[in-house]
């Protein structure tokens, strides 16, 4: 049975870059991807700010050599990121061992299917996207593009913890010997449905989001895709693979507190972090940096802050949220922030928590405000979803 879960490849596309190198350059230079809506024609375009990927759909089709209007945006950006992860892992034959794909998404093909509302009777050009609405369709398309023989291909949709749960399931399957290699992460594109839905919840900001700030106004929606390649000890030894980092621990819990809100005391987050530390076999004081969920909503930052205090007491490690760079990318959040966590370990970097000015009145916690160089061995990353579904991942330089 495999004891280590090695990360051998990473791939990403987001509002701050089309690949890993561009994303990292933006993180360390303070370049943000938040702006007014430009790619979706919505009545809310002047009311909120979002994190859009600059590349248009027709450009993505050319990059991927796809027929026009063949895929919706979610699988296309997913393919971009997954393809980079596979290349980064140095994989020439994707089916040389038992390989799986576990992908998280919430939007699915919504960006295409919602067009039926406007032209159902006048235009039949979108009919090929009817079956693309389901979350599983994007995973299937990514697997087909990568030529993965379906030893295990599945989709996870647990709201904003989807990609984190995909990584957790993949790690468990590696450790149990069910797979030798698995591509894990998530992808979500912007759509009117999500813009309208979050507008109804009244948690979107009309300015730049400010995680953990007392005067935070809400989140900026974003779109992105991020994937890791996980491989077993057997494959690492067989191919003499370079290991970028390890999935050291993982935990998942659901406090079922509310349909959209987290417990104000952080109950689910506490359970997830406790489980991840237990799986990793690490005490809380061994965590060097926390990539917080940090959505900049009133509820999340209060809940997560209280959870951090319950786990770490007065010794909360340096922490920050990168959502001020990318926006909240929903199901993809755990995937892109896993990539950011690996990059933090590789470069011994703590990212700044942008836009923070005033500490929250409920507790004495302040995120890291500037880019900081520090020797890192372990990074904890949180991803929390609607319905109380909380997930925590711990990444390490050592197995």
Short mmCIF file of C-alpha atoms in Angstrom, two decimals:
data_model
loop_
_atom_site.label_atom_id
_atom_site.label_comp_id
_atom_site.label_asym_id
_atom_site.label_seq_id
_atom_site.Cartn_x
_atom_site.Cartn_y
_atom_site.Cartn_z
CA UNK A 1 0.00 0.00 0.00
CA UNK A 2 1.30 3.46 -0.90
CA UNK A 3 2.06 5.65 2.09
CA UNK A 4 3.05 8.81 0.26
CA UNK A 5 0.90 11.00 -1.97
CA UNK A 6 3.32 12.87 -4.18
CA UNK A 7 2.44 15.91 -6.27
CA UNK A 8 4.37 15.74 -9.53
CA UNK A 9 2.53 18.29 -11.67
CA UNK A 10 0.53 21.51 -11.32
CA UNK A 11 -1.53 23.53 -13.79
CA UNK A 12 -3.68 26.64 -13.54
CA UNK A 13 -5.52 29.36 -15.42
CA UNK A 14 -7.14 32.27 -13.60
CA UNK A 15 -7.77 35.99 -13.76
CA UNK A 16 -4.09 36.62 -12.88
CA UNK A 17 -2.49 34.34 -15.46
CA UNK A 18 -2.88 31.69 -18.13
CA UNK A 19 -0.39 29.26 -16.57
CA UNK A 20 1.59 28.54 -13.41
CA UNK A 21 4.42 30.97 -14.17
CA UNK A 22 2.07 33.88 -14.89
CA UNK A 23 0.01 33.23 -11.76
CA UNK A 24 3.09 33.09 -9.53
CA UNK A 25 4.48 36.28 -11.09
CA UNK A 26 1.20 38.05 -10.31
CA UNK A 27 1.14 36.79 -6.72
CA UNK A 28 4.61 38.04 -5.92
CA UNK A 29 4.22 41.35 -7.78
CA UNK A 30 0.79 42.20 -6.38
CA UNK A 31 -0.94 42.14 -9.76
CA UNK A 32 -4.66 41.54 -9.29
CA UNK A 33 -7.28 40.21 -11.69
CA UNK A 34 -10.34 42.00 -10.29
CA UNK A 35 -12.25 44.36 -12.59
CA UNK A 36 -15.70 45.33 -13.80
CA UNK A 37 -17.53 42.67 -15.86
CA UNK A 38 -16.51 42.77 -19.51
CA UNK A 39 -17.32 39.36 -21.01
CA UNK A 40 -20.91 38.79 -19.88
CA UNK A 41 -23.82 41.01 -20.86
CA UNK A 42 -25.63 41.37 -17.55
CA UNK A 43 -27.65 44.12 -15.91
CA UNK A 44 -25.25 43.83 -12.98
CA UNK A 45 -22.14 44.69 -15.01
CA UNK A 46 -21.72 48.07 -13.31
CA UNK A 47 -22.79 46.91 -9.85
CA UNK A 48 -20.09 44.39 -8.96
CA UNK A 49 -16.46 43.49 -9.62
CA UNK A 50 -15.23 40.05 -10.69
CA UNK A 51 -12.13 38.04 -11.59
CA UNK A 52 -12.43 37.17 -15.29
CA UNK A 53 -10.01 35.19 -17.42
CA UNK A 54 -9.06 37.50 -20.27
CA UNK A 55 -9.03 34.78 -22.96
CA UNK A 56 -12.29 34.69 -24.95
CA UNK A 57 -14.06 31.45 -25.87
CA UNK A 58 -13.11 31.67 -29.55
CA UNK A 59 -9.47 32.07 -28.54
CA UNK A 60 -9.70 29.04 -26.25
CA UNK A 61 -11.15 27.03 -29.15
CA UNK A 62 -8.16 27.94 -31.33
CA UNK A 63 -5.66 27.11 -28.58
CA UNK A 64 -7.29 23.70 -28.06
CA UNK A 65 -7.98 23.12 -31.77
CA UNK A 66 -11.72 22.65 -31.15
CA UNK A 67 -14.60 23.25 -33.51
CA UNK A 68 -16.47 26.49 -32.95
CA UNK A 69 -19.13 26.27 -30.22
CA UNK A 70 -18.15 22.67 -29.44
CA UNK A 71 -17.48 23.08 -25.70
CA UNK A 72 -18.70 25.40 -23.02
CA UNK A 73 -16.16 27.56 -21.15
CA UNK A 74 -15.89 25.36 -18.02
CA UNK A 75 -14.32 22.29 -19.73
CA UNK A 76 -12.14 24.49 -21.96
CA UNK A 77 -10.39 26.28 -19.09
CA UNK A 78 -10.29 22.93 -17.27
CA UNK A 79 -8.43 21.35 -20.18
CA UNK A 80 -5.93 24.23 -20.24
CA UNK A 81 -5.03 23.72 -16.57
CA UNK A 82 -5.13 19.90 -16.56
CA UNK A 83 -3.02 19.73 -19.71
CA UNK A 84 -0.38 21.96 -18.09
CA UNK A 85 -0.36 19.77 -14.96
CA UNK A 86 0.17 16.62 -17.03
CA UNK A 87 2.99 18.25 -19.00
CA UNK A 88 4.55 19.58 -15.80
CA UNK A 89 4.57 16.02 -14.43
CA UNK A 90 6.53 14.85 -17.48
CA UNK A 91 3.88 12.34 -18.51
CA UNK A 92 4.24 11.09 -22.07
CA UNK A 93 1.83 8.15 -21.87
CA UNK A 94 -1.21 9.03 -19.76
CA UNK A 95 -2.33 5.40 -19.64
CA UNK A 96 1.01 3.80 -18.74
CA UNK A 97 -0.44 3.13 -15.29
CA UNK A 98 -3.86 3.15 -13.62
CA UNK A 99 -4.81 6.81 -14.07
CA UNK A 100 -7.92 8.62 -12.90
CA UNK A 101 -9.46 12.08 -13.13
CA UNK A 102 -11.44 13.64 -10.28
CA UNK A 103 -12.75 17.10 -11.10
CA UNK A 104 -14.88 19.53 -9.13
CA UNK A 105 -17.35 21.98 -10.63
CA UNK A 106 -20.56 23.79 -9.74
CA UNK A 107 -21.31 25.81 -12.86
CA UNK A 108 -20.82 23.00 -15.39
CA UNK A 109 -22.00 24.09 -18.83
CA UNK A 110 -24.30 26.79 -17.47
CA UNK A 111 -22.67 29.56 -19.51
CA UNK A 112 -23.95 27.92 -22.70
CA UNK A 113 -27.25 26.41 -21.62
CA UNK A 114 -28.50 29.64 -20.06
CA UNK A 115 -28.52 31.10 -23.59
CA UNK A 116 -31.65 29.04 -24.32
CA UNK A 117 -33.63 31.43 -22.16
CA UNK A 118 -33.16 34.12 -24.80
CA UNK A 119 -33.24 32.31 -28.13
CA UNK A 120 -34.92 28.94 -27.58
CA UNK A 121 -37.46 29.48 -30.38
CA UNK A 122 -35.32 31.51 -32.78
CA UNK A 123 -31.92 29.82 -32.74
CA UNK A 124 -31.03 26.16 -32.53
CA UNK A 125 -27.25 26.67 -32.50
CA UNK A 126 -26.97 25.80 -28.81
CA UNK A 127 -28.71 22.42 -28.92
CA UNK A 128 -25.44 20.53 -28.62
CA UNK A 129 -24.99 22.08 -25.17
CA UNK A 130 -28.18 20.66 -23.62
CA UNK A 131 -26.29 17.62 -22.31
CA UNK A 132 -23.37 19.84 -21.35
CA UNK A 133 -25.30 21.39 -18.49
CA UNK A 134 -24.52 18.60 -16.04
CA UNK A 135 -21.44 18.86 -13.86
CA UNK A 136 -20.15 15.49 -15.06
CA UNK A 137 -20.06 16.54 -18.70
CA UNK A 138 -17.10 18.87 -18.20
CA UNK A 139 -15.14 16.09 -16.46
CA UNK A 140 -15.93 13.70 -19.30
CA UNK A 141 -14.73 16.22 -21.89
CA UNK A 142 -11.47 16.86 -20.00
CA UNK A 143 -10.84 13.10 -19.71
CA UNK A 144 -11.51 12.58 -23.41
CA UNK A 145 -9.23 15.45 -24.43
CA UNK A 146 -6.41 14.07 -22.26
CA UNK A 147 -7.11 10.57 -23.64
CA UNK A 148 -7.63 9.09 -20.19
CA UNK A 149 -9.02 5.58 -20.38
CA UNK A 150 -11.78 5.50 -17.80
CA UNK A 151 -10.18 3.49 -15.04
CA UNK A 152 -11.74 6.08 -12.73
CA UNK A 153 -13.31 9.35 -13.90
CA UNK A 154 -15.72 11.16 -11.62
CA UNK A 155 -17.04 14.58 -10.63
CA UNK A 156 -17.44 16.19 -7.22
CA UNK A 157 -19.86 19.07 -6.71
CA UNK A 158 -19.85 20.25 -3.09
CA UNK A 159 -20.05 23.95 -3.87
CA UNK A 160 -16.88 25.91 -3.06
CA UNK A 161 -15.10 22.92 -1.48
CA UNK A 162 -15.45 20.79 -4.63
CA UNK A 163 -11.83 20.87 -5.85
CA UNK A 164 -10.48 20.37 -2.33
CA UNK A 165 -12.68 17.32 -1.93
CA UNK A 166 -11.49 16.07 -5.34
CA UNK A 167 -7.88 16.33 -4.12
CA UNK A 168 -8.79 14.56 -0.90
CA UNK A 169 -10.51 11.67 -2.71
CA UNK A 170 -7.59 11.36 -5.12
CA UNK A 171 -5.10 11.21 -2.25
CA UNK A 172 -7.13 8.51 -0.53
CA UNK A 173 -7.26 6.44 -3.71
CA UNK A 174 -3.49 6.71 -4.12
CA UNK A 175 -2.89 5.72 -0.49
CA UNK A 176 -5.25 2.76 -0.73
CA UNK A 177 -3.62 1.50 -3.94
CA UNK A 178 -6.74 1.89 -6.10
CA UNK A 179 -4.93 4.23 -8.50
CA UNK A 180 -1.29 4.82 -9.40
CA UNK A 181 -1.89 8.30 -10.75
CA UNK A 182 -4.79 10.75 -10.54
CA UNK A 183 -5.40 14.24 -11.88
CA UNK A 184 -7.35 16.22 -9.29
CA UNK A 185 -8.74 19.74 -9.03
CA UNK A 186 -11.60 21.79 -10.36
CA UNK A 187 -12.92 24.21 -12.94
CA UNK A 188 -15.68 26.83 -13.00
CA UNK A 189 -16.47 29.53 -15.55
CA UNK A 190 -18.41 32.73 -15.00
CA UNK A 191 -22.11 32.66 -15.82
CA UNK A 192 -25.20 34.81 -15.38
CA UNK A 193 -26.67 32.14 -13.14
CA UNK A 194 -23.93 32.48 -10.53
CA UNK A 195 -23.82 36.27 -10.79
CA UNK A 196 -27.60 36.45 -10.25
CA UNK A 197 -27.53 33.85 -7.50
CA UNK A 198 -24.84 35.55 -5.45
CA UNK A 199 -26.50 38.92 -6.11
CA UNK A 200 -29.65 37.51 -4.50
CA UNK A 201 -27.61 36.48 -1.46
CA UNK A 202 -26.36 40.09 -1.24
CA UNK A 203 -22.74 39.05 -0.63
CA UNK A 204 -21.05 40.47 -3.76
CA UNK A 205 -18.87 43.55 -3.51
CA UNK A 206 -18.96 46.59 -5.78
CA UNK A 207 -15.29 47.16 -5.03
CA UNK A 208 -12.14 45.08 -4.43
CA UNK A 209 -12.75 42.34 -1.87
CA UNK A 210 -10.94 42.73 1.47
CA UNK A 211 -10.59 39.41 3.31
CA UNK A 212 -10.66 39.60 7.11
CA UNK A 213 -11.13 43.37 7.10
CA UNK A 214 -13.69 44.73 9.55
CA UNK A 215 -15.29 46.80 6.79
CA UNK A 216 -15.38 44.05 4.16
CA UNK A 217 -18.33 44.34 1.80
CA UNK A 218 -18.42 40.87 0.25
CA UNK A 219 -16.80 38.68 -2.38
CA UNK A 220 -15.77 39.13 -5.99
CA UNK A 221 -16.81 36.15 -8.09
CA UNK A 222 -14.04 34.66 -10.21
CA UNK A 223 -13.47 31.97 -12.82
CA UNK A 224 -10.52 29.59 -12.93
CA UNK A 225 -9.27 26.03 -13.19
CA UNK A 226 -6.52 24.37 -11.19
CA UNK A 227 -5.24 20.77 -11.16
CA UNK A 228 -2.58 18.65 -9.50
CA UNK A 229 -1.11 15.35 -10.64
CA UNK A 230 -0.84 12.91 -7.73
CA UNK A 231 1.31 9.79 -8.09
CA UNK A 232 2.08 6.80 -5.90
CA UNK A 233 5.42 5.77 -4.40
CA UNK A 234 5.57 2.99 -6.97
CA UNK A 235 5.41 5.37 -9.94
CA UNK A 236 7.82 7.84 -8.33
CA UNK A 237 10.38 5.06 -7.90
CA UNK A 238 9.74 3.44 -11.28
CA UNK A 239 10.12 6.67 -13.27
CA UNK A 240 12.50 8.47 -10.92
CA UNK A 241 10.01 11.34 -10.78
CA UNK A 242 10.65 14.79 -9.36
CA UNK A 243 8.27 15.51 -6.47
CA UNK A 244 7.00 19.09 -6.06
CA UNK A 245 5.35 18.50 -2.66
CA UNK A 246 3.17 15.99 -0.85
CA UNK A 247 -0.47 15.86 0.17
CA UNK A 248 0.25 15.26 3.84
CA UNK A 249 -3.21 15.54 5.39
CA UNK A 250 -6.85 16.09 4.53
CA UNK A 251 -10.12 16.44 6.36
CA UNK A 252 -13.74 17.01 5.46
CA UNK A 253 -16.75 17.78 7.64
CA UNK A 254 -20.28 19.11 7.35
CA UNK A 255 -21.86 20.98 10.24
CA UNK A 256 -25.17 21.36 8.31
CA UNK A 257 -25.59 24.71 10.02
CA UNK A 258 -27.38 26.51 7.18
CA UNK A 259 -27.98 26.22 3.43
CA UNK A 260 -25.46 28.95 2.60
CA UNK A 261 -23.92 30.23 5.85
CA UNK A 262 -21.23 28.65 8.02
CA UNK A 263 -21.54 28.30 11.76
CA UNK A 264 -20.56 31.59 13.39
CA UNK A 265 -18.34 29.58 15.73
CA UNK A 266 -16.61 27.75 12.86
CA UNK A 267 -17.77 24.28 13.92
CA UNK A 268 -17.37 22.61 10.52
CA UNK A 269 -14.05 24.31 9.84
CA UNK A 270 -12.70 23.16 13.21
CA UNK A 271 -13.69 19.55 12.48
CA UNK A 272 -12.08 19.65 9.01
CA UNK A 273 -8.81 21.10 10.31
CA UNK A 274 -8.70 18.64 13.21
CA UNK A 275 -9.16 15.72 10.83
CA UNK A 276 -6.50 16.99 8.42
CA UNK A 277 -3.98 17.38 11.25
CA UNK A 278 -4.80 13.89 12.51
CA UNK A 279 -4.33 12.32 9.06
CA UNK A 280 -1.05 14.21 8.68
CA UNK A 281 0.07 13.12 12.14
CA UNK A 282 1.01 16.71 12.94
CA UNK A 283 0.34 19.03 15.88
CA UNK A 284 -1.14 22.48 15.13
CA UNK A 285 2.18 24.19 15.87
CA UNK A 286 3.81 22.42 12.91
CA UNK A 287 1.80 24.48 10.39
CA UNK A 288 3.95 27.25 8.92
CA UNK A 289 1.39 29.10 6.79
CA UNK A 290 -2.37 29.03 6.24
CA UNK A 291 -3.91 29.71 2.85
CA UNK A 292 -7.28 30.79 4.23
CA UNK A 293 -10.61 30.39 2.48
CA UNK A 294 -11.08 34.10 3.20
CA UNK A 295 -13.94 35.06 0.89
CA UNK A 296 -14.37 38.56 2.42
CA UNK A 297 -18.01 37.89 3.25
CA UNK A 298 -19.20 38.88 6.74
CA UNK A 299 -20.07 35.28 7.61
CA UNK A 300 -17.05 33.39 6.27
CA UNK A 301 -14.32 35.55 7.73
CA UNK A 302 -15.95 35.59 11.16
CA UNK A 303 -16.50 31.82 11.08
CA UNK A 304 -13.03 30.97 9.75
CA UNK A 305 -11.28 33.39 12.10
CA UNK A 306 -12.97 31.86 15.13
CA UNK A 307 -12.12 28.38 13.86
CA UNK A 308 -8.44 29.31 13.51
CA UNK A 309 -8.42 30.56 17.09
CA UNK A 310 -10.05 27.35 18.31
CA UNK A 311 -7.41 25.21 16.56
CA UNK A 312 -4.29 27.31 17.11
CA UNK A 313 -5.17 29.40 20.16
CA UNK A 314 -3.02 32.48 20.52
CA UNK A 315 -0.38 31.03 18.17
CA UNK A 316 -2.23 31.27 14.84
CA UNK A 317 0.39 30.93 12.05
CA UNK A 318 0.82 33.59 9.39
CA UNK A 319 -2.25 33.44 7.16
CA UNK A 320 -3.67 35.19 4.12
CA UNK A 321 -6.36 34.84 1.50
CA UNK A 322 -5.42 34.96 -2.17
CA UNK A 323 -9.01 35.68 -3.25
CA UNK A 324 -8.19 39.38 -3.38
CA UNK A 325 -6.04 38.45 -6.42
CA UNK A 326 -8.33 36.00 -8.25
CA UNK A 327 -11.81 36.48 -6.84
CA UNK A 328 -13.73 33.56 -5.38
CA UNK A 329 -13.58 30.89 -8.07
CA UNK A 330 -16.23 28.62 -6.50
CA UNK A 331 -15.56 24.93 -7.22
CA UNK A 332 -12.10 25.72 -8.60
CA UNK A 333 -10.97 27.56 -5.45
CA UNK A 334 -9.47 24.51 -3.72
CA UNK A 335 -7.64 23.58 -6.94
CA UNK A 336 -6.01 26.91 -7.67
CA UNK A 337 -5.17 27.47 -4.01
CA UNK A 338 -3.57 24.02 -3.87
CA UNK A 339 -1.34 25.19 -6.73
CA UNK A 340 -0.61 28.40 -4.79
CA UNK A 341 0.22 26.30 -1.70
CA UNK A 342 2.69 24.16 -3.64
CA UNK A 343 4.31 27.30 -5.06
CA UNK A 344 4.51 28.77 -1.55
CA UNK A 345 6.39 25.67 -0.36
CA UNK A 346 8.71 25.60 -3.34
CA UNK A 347 9.62 29.26 -3.04
CA UNK A 348 9.30 29.72 0.75
CA UNK A 349 6.84 32.56 0.21
CA UNK A 350 3.83 33.81 2.17
CA UNK A 351 1.41 35.76 -0.01
CA UNK A 352 0.02 39.12 1.07
CA UNK A 353 -3.61 39.54 2.13
CA UNK A 354 -4.45 42.50 -0.11
CA UNK A 355 -6.82 45.35 0.75
CA UNK A 356 -6.72 44.78 4.51
CA UNK A 357 -6.91 47.94 6.63
CA UNK A 358 -8.95 47.45 9.81
CA UNK A 359 -8.84 44.40 12.12
CA UNK A 360 -12.17 42.73 12.78
CA UNK A 361 -13.82 43.83 16.02
CA UNK A 362 -14.72 40.27 17.03
CA UNK A 363 -11.14 39.09 17.62
CA UNK A 364 -7.49 40.07 17.47
CA UNK A 365 -6.38 38.47 14.24
CA UNK A 366 -4.46 40.11 11.44
CA UNK A 367 -3.48 38.42 8.17
CA UNK A 368 -0.06 38.79 6.57
CA UNK A 369 -0.09 42.14 4.77
CA UNK A 370 3.09 42.00 2.71
CA UNK A 371 4.88 39.40 0.63
CA UNK A 372 7.10 37.56 3.08
CA UNK A 373 10.03 35.20 2.68
CA UNK A 374 10.00 32.39 5.25
CA UNK A 375 11.23 28.81 5.38
CA UNK A 376 8.08 26.71 4.93
CA UNK A 377 7.67 22.98 5.48
CA UNK A 378 3.88 22.71 5.80
CA UNK A 379 0.99 24.74 4.39
CA UNK A 380 -2.64 24.33 5.42
CA UNK A 381 -5.31 25.31 2.90
CA UNK A 382 -9.01 25.74 3.70
CA UNK A 383 -11.99 25.49 1.33
CA UNK A 384 -15.53 25.87 2.65
CA UNK A 385 -18.75 25.37 0.69
CA UNK A 386 -22.46 26.05 0.96
CA UNK A 387 -24.38 23.64 3.13
CA UNK A 388 -21.58 23.57 5.68
CA UNK A 389 -19.24 21.38 3.59
CA UNK A 390 -15.78 22.22 4.91
CA UNK A 391 -12.49 20.79 3.64
CA UNK A 392 -8.90 21.24 4.73
CA UNK A 393 -5.74 20.12 2.93
CA UNK A 394 -2.20 20.05 4.33
CA UNK A 395 0.73 20.18 1.91
CA UNK A 396 4.29 19.40 2.92
CA UNK A 397 7.82 19.14 1.56
CA UNK A 398 8.09 15.70 3.15
CA UNK A 399 5.95 12.59 2.70
#
